[in-house]
Coordinates of C-alpha atoms in Angstrom, one line a residue:
X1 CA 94.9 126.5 124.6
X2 CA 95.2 124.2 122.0
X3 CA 97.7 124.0 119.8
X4 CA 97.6 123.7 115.8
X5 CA 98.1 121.2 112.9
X6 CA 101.3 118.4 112.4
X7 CA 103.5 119.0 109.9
X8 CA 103.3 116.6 107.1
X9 CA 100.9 114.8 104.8
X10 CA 101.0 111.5 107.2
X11 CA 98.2 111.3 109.6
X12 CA 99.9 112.2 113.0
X13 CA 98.4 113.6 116.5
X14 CA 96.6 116.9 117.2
X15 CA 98.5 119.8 118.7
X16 CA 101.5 119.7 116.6
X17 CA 102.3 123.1 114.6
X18 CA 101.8 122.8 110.9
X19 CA 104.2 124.8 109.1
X20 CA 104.5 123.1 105.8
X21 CA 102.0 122.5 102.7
X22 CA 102.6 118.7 102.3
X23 CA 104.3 117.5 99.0
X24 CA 103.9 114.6 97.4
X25 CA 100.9 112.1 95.9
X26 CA 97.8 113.7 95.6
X27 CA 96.7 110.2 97.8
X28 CA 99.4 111.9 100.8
X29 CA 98.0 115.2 100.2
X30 CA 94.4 114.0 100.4
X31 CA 95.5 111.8 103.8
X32 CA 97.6 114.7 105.4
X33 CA 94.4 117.7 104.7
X34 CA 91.9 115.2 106.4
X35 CA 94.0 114.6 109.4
X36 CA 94.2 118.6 109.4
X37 CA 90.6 118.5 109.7
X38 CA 90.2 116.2 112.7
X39 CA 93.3 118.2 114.2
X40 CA 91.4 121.4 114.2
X41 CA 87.8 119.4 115.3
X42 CA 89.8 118.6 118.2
X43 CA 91.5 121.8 118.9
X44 CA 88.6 123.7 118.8
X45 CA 87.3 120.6 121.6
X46 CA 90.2 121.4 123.9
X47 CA 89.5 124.9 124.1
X48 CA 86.1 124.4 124.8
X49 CA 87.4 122.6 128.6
X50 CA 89.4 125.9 128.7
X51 CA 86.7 128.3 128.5
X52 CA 85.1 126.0 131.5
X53 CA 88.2 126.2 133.4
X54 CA 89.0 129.8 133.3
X55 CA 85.1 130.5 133.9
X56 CA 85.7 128.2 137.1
X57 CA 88.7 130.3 137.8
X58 CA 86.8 133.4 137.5
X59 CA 88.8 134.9 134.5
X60 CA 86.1 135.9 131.8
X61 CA 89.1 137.9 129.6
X62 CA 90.9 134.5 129.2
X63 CA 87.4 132.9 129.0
X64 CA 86.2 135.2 125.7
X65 CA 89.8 134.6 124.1
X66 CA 89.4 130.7 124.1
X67 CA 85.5 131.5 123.0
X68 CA 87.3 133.3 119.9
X69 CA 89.9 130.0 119.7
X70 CA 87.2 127.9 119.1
X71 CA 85.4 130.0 116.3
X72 CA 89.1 130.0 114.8
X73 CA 89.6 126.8 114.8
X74 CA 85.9 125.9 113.8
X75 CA 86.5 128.4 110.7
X76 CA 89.4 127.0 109.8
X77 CA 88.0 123.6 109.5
X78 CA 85.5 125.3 107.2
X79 CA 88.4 126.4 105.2
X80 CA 89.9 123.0 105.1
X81 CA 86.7 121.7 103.7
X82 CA 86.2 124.2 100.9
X83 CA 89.7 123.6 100.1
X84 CA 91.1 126.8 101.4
X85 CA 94.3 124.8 102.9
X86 CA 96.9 127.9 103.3
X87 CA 94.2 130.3 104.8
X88 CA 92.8 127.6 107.3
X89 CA 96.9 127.3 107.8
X90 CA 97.1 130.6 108.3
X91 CA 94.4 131.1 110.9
X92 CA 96.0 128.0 112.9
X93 CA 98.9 129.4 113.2
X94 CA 97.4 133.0 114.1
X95 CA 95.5 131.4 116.8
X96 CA 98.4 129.9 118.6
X97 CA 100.5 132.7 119.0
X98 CA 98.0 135.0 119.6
X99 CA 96.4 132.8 121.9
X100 CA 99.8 132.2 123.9
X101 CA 100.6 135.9 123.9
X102 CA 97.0 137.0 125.1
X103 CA 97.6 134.1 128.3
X104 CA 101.1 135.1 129.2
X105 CA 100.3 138.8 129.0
X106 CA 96.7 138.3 130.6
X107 CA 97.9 136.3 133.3
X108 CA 101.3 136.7 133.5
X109 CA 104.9 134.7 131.9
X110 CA 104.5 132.0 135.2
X111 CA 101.1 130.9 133.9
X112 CA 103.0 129.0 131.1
X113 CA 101.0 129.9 127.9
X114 CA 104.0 130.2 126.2
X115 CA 105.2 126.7 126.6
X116 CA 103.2 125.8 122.8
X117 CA 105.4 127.8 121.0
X118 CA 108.3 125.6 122.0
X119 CA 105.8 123.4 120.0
X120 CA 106.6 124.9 117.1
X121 CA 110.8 124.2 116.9
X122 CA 110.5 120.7 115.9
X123 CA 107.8 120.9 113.2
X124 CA 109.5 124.3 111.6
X125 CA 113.0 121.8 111.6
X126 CA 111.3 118.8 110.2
X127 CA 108.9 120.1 107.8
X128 CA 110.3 123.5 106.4
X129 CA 111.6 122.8 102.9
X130 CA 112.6 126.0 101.4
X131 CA 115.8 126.4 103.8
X132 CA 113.5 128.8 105.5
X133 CA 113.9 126.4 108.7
X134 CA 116.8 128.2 111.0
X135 CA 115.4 131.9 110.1
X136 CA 112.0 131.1 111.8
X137 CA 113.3 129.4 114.8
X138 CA 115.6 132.5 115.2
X139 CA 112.4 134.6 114.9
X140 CA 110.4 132.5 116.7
X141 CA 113.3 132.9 119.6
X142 CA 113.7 136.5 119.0
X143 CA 109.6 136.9 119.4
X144 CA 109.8 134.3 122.6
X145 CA 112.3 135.9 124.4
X146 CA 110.4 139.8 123.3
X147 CA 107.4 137.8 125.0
X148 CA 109.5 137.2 128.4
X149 CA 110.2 140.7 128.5
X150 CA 106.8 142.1 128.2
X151 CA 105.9 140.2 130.9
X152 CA 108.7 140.9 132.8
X153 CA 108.2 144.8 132.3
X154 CA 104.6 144.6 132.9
X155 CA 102.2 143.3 135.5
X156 CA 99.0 140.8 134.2
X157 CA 96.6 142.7 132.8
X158 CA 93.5 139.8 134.4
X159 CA 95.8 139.3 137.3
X160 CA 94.6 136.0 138.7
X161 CA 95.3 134.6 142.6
X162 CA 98.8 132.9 142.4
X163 CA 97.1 129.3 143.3
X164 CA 94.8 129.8 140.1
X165 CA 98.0 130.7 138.3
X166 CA 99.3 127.8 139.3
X167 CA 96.5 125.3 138.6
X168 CA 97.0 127.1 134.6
X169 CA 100.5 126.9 134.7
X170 CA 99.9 122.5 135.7
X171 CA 97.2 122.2 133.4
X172 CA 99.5 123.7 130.4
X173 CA 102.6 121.5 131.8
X174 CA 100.4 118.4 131.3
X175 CA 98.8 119.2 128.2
X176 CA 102.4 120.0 126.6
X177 CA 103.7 116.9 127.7
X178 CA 101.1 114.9 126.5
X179 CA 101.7 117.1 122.9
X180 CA 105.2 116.5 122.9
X181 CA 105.3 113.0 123.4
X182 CA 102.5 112.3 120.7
X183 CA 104.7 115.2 118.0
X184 CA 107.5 112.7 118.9
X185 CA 105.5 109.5 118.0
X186 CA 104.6 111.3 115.2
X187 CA 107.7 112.1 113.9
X188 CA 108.8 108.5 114.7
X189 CA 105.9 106.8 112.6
X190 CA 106.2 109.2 109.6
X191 CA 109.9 108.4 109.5
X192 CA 109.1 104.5 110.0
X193 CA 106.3 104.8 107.4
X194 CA 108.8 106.2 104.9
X195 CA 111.4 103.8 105.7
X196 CA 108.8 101.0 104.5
X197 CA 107.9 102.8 101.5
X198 CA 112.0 102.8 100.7
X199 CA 112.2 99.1 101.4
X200 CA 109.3 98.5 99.4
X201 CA 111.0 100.4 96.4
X202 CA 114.0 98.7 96.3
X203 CA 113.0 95.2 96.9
X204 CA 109.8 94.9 95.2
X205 CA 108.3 95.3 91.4
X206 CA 106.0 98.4 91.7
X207 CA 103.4 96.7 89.4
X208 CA 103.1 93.3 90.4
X209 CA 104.4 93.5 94.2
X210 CA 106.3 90.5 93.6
X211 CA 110.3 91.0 94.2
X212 CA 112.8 92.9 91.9
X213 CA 115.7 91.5 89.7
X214 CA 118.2 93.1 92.5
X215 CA 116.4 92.0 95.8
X216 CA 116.0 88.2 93.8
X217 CA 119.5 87.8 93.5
X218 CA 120.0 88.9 97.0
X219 CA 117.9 86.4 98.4
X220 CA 118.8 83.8 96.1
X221 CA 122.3 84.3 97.6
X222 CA 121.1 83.4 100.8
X223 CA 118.9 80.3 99.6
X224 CA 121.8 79.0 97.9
X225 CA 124.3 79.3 100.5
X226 CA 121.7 77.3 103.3
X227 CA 121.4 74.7 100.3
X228 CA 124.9 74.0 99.8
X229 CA 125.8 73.8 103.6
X230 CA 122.1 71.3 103.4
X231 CA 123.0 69.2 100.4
X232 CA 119.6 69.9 98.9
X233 CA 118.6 70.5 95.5
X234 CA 117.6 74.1 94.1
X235 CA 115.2 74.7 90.7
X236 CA 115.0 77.5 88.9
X237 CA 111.1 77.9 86.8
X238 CA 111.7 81.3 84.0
X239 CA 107.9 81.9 82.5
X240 CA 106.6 84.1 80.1
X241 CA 103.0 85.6 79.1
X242 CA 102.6 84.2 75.5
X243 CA 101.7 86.5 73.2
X244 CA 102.0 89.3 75.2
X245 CA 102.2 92.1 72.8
X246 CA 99.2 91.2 71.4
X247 CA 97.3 91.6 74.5
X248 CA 98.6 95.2 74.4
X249 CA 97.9 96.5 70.5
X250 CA 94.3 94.7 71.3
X251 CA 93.5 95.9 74.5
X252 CA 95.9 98.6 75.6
X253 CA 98.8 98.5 78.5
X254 CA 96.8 99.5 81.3
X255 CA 95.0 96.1 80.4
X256 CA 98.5 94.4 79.7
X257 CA 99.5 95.2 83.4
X258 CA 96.3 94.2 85.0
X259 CA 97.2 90.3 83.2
X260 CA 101.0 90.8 84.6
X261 CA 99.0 91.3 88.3
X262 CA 96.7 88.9 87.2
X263 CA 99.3 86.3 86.3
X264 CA 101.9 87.0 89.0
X265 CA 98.7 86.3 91.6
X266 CA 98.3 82.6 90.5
X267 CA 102.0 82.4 90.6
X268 CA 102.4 83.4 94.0
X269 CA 99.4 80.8 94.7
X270 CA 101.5 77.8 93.5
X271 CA 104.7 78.9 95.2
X272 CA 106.0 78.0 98.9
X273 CA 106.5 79.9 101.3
X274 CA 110.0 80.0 101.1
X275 CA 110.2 80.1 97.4
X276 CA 111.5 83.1 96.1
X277 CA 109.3 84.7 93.0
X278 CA 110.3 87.5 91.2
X279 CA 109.0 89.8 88.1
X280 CA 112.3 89.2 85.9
X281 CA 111.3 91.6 83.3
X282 CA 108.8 92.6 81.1
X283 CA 106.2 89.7 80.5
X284 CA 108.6 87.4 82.3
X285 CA 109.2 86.0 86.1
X286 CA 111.4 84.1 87.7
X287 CA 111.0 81.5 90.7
X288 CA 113.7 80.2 92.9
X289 CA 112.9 77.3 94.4
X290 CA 115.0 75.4 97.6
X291 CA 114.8 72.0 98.1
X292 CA 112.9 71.4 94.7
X293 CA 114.1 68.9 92.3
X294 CA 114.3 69.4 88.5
X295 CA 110.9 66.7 88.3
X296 CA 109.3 68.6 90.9
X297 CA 110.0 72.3 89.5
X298 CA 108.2 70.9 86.1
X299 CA 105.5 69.2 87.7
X300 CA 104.6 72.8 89.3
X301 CA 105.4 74.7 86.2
X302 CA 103.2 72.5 84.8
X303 CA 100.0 72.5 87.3
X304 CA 100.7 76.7 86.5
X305 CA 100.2 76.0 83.0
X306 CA 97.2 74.1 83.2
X307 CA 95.8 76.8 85.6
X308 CA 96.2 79.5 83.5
X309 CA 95.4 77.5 80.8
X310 CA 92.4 76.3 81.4
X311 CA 90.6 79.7 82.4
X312 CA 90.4 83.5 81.2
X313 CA 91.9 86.3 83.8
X314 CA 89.3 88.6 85.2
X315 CA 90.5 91.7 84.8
X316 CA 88.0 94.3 85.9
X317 CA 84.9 93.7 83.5
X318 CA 87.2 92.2 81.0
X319 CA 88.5 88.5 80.5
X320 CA 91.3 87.7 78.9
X321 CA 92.6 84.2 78.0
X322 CA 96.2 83.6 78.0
X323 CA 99.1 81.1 78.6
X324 CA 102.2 80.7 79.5
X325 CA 105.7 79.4 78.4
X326 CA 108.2 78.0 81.0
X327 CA 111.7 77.0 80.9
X328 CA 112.8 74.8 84.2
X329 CA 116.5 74.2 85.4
X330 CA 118.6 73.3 88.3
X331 CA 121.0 75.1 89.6
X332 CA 124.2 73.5 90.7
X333 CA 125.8 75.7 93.3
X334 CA 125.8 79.2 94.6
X335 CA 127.9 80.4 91.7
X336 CA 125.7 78.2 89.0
X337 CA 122.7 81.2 89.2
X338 CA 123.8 82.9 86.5
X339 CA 124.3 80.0 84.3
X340 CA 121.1 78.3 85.3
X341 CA 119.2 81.0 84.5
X342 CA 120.7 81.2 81.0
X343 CA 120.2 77.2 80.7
X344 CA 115.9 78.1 82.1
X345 CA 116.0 81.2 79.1
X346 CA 117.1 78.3 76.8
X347 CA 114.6 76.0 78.2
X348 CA 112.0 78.8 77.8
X349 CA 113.0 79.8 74.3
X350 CA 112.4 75.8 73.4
X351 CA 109.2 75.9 74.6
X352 CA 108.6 79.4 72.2
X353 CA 109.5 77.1 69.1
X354 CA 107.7 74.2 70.4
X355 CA 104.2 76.1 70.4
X356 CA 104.1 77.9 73.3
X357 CA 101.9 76.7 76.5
X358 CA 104.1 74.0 77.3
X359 CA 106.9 73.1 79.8
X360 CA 110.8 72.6 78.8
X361 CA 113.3 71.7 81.0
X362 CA 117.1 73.0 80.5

């Protein structure tokens, strides 16, 4: 028997119960819904080998049931794709329990059909949202336990030999196993996937992908410090997009933003790999650069100018021709960052009044 969906909106591994619409971006949604797709493609696979193993055992009843598995399973990947999420849900999770109820009471409670609904404790814990969590696991103990008794009380209704029991009972340790250890990895790479998305949120500009005003300053922290204990020379280059507003009243602000990406790629082109670039705000961004002396922090301001310059930004069928200010400093010591940026701001501001497209240096 298989068993059904995972949990969440992250692609994860089949036979994981899904107990949970998934929340978030309609891109996580879109991800997790396909990935319930493939789940029940592959469900439906696995009970295909069962209906050949319980015909090879000689138990037709069990046979039929994973016959009526697979239609479940194929139906609710029909859901799925007419968008019918909770009902294909629905039928997924019908399927399991019925499917373990029919094997432990067809063949008995040592056959081990009941080991997938232990399946179901983790996702229910991980994925429930509505503080529904503990009162399904307690009915999802109180209905496991009913289970044991039923099969205690009665004998198998398709009574198998006890070596074909136990050949079921193997096959469903294994396959169990194999489910728990991928729900595991699952759970592992959708709590590592979020992790990144966290770090990425509060180290990086969301528009640009360059880093933030906060993560900045922490790293220039760490430049500075290796520079003082060095005895080499740190630059600081502040630029701005010149006439930025106008870009914005002409062509609109999802067109402004694509000339902030636009801009911040050529930047990144020009820096080192140990430079530290950052979106400062707005229209402006900031590079920290080690071992960098005042002459050489203007000569590569001013190769940036020039590049910008001398050729319109593709962005998407439009091109748009701008140019850049830029205000260049040094800063003195680990506790100078502050007042080296104001001295770059100055710089910058000098270049405003100078004409713009030109380099200053503070």
């Amino acid at each position: 028997m298989a068993s059904s969906a995972p949990a969440r909106h992250t692609p994860g591994t089949a036979g994981t119960p899904a107990v949970a619409r998934p929340h978030g971006s309609t891109l996580a949604g879109a991800a997790y819904w396909g990935m319930v797709q493939r789940v029940a493609l592959m469900a439906a696979a696995i009970d295909v080998g069962y209906i050949a193993m319980f015909l090879w055992l000689g138990s037709m009843p069990l046979a039929v049931v994973n016959i009526v598995s697979v239609v479940m399973y194929l139906v609710a990947y029909r859901l799925l794709q007419m968008r019918r999420n909770a009902g294909a849900l629905v039928l997924i999770w019908l399927e399991v329990v019925g499917h373990a109820t029919l094997g432990s009471l067809l063949l008995g409670w040592d056959s081990g059909f009941h080991y997938y609904l232990l399946l179901f404790i983790p996702a229910i814990v991980v994925a429930n949202t509505r503080g529904l969590a503990w009162p399904m696991v307690v009915a999802l103990l109180v209905y496991y336990l009913g289970l044991q008794v039923l099969c205690d009380l009665w004998a198998p209704l398709a009574p198998l030999p006890a070596a074909s029991v136990k050949v079921v009972n193997w096959a469903h340790i294994c396959l169990v196993f194999a489910l728990s250890a991928a729900l595991a990895g699952y759970y592992r790479r959708t709590i590592l996937v979020a992790e990144s998305r966290l770090r990425r949120q509060a180290t990086l500009d969301a528009l640009t992908g360059l880093c933030n005003r906060g993560h900045f300053v922490a790293q220039a922290a760490e430049v500075l410090d290796r520079s003082a204990r060095e005895g080499t020379p740190v630059a600081l280059m502040l630029c701005d997009v010149d006439h930025f507003k106008r870009v914005n009243d002409t062509h609109g602000h999802g067109v402004g933003d694509e000339v902030l990406v636009a801009v911040a790629r050529v930047l990144a082109s020009h820096m080192r790999e140990h430079d530290v670039l950052a979106r400062w705000g707005g229209e402006e961004f900031l590079a920290l650069m080690p071992d960098c002396t005042l002459d050489d922090a203007a000569a590569v301001a001013e190769r940036i100018r020039a590049a910008i310059a001398s050729s319109a930004l593709d962005v998407g069928t439009v091109q748009i021709a701008c140019t850049l200010s830029f205000g260049v400093a040094v800063v003195h010591a680990a506790d100078d960052l502050r007042a080296a940026t104001a001295r770059a701001d100055a710089a910058l501001y000098r270049s405003k009044h100078s004409g713009r497209n030109c380099v200053s240096v503070g």
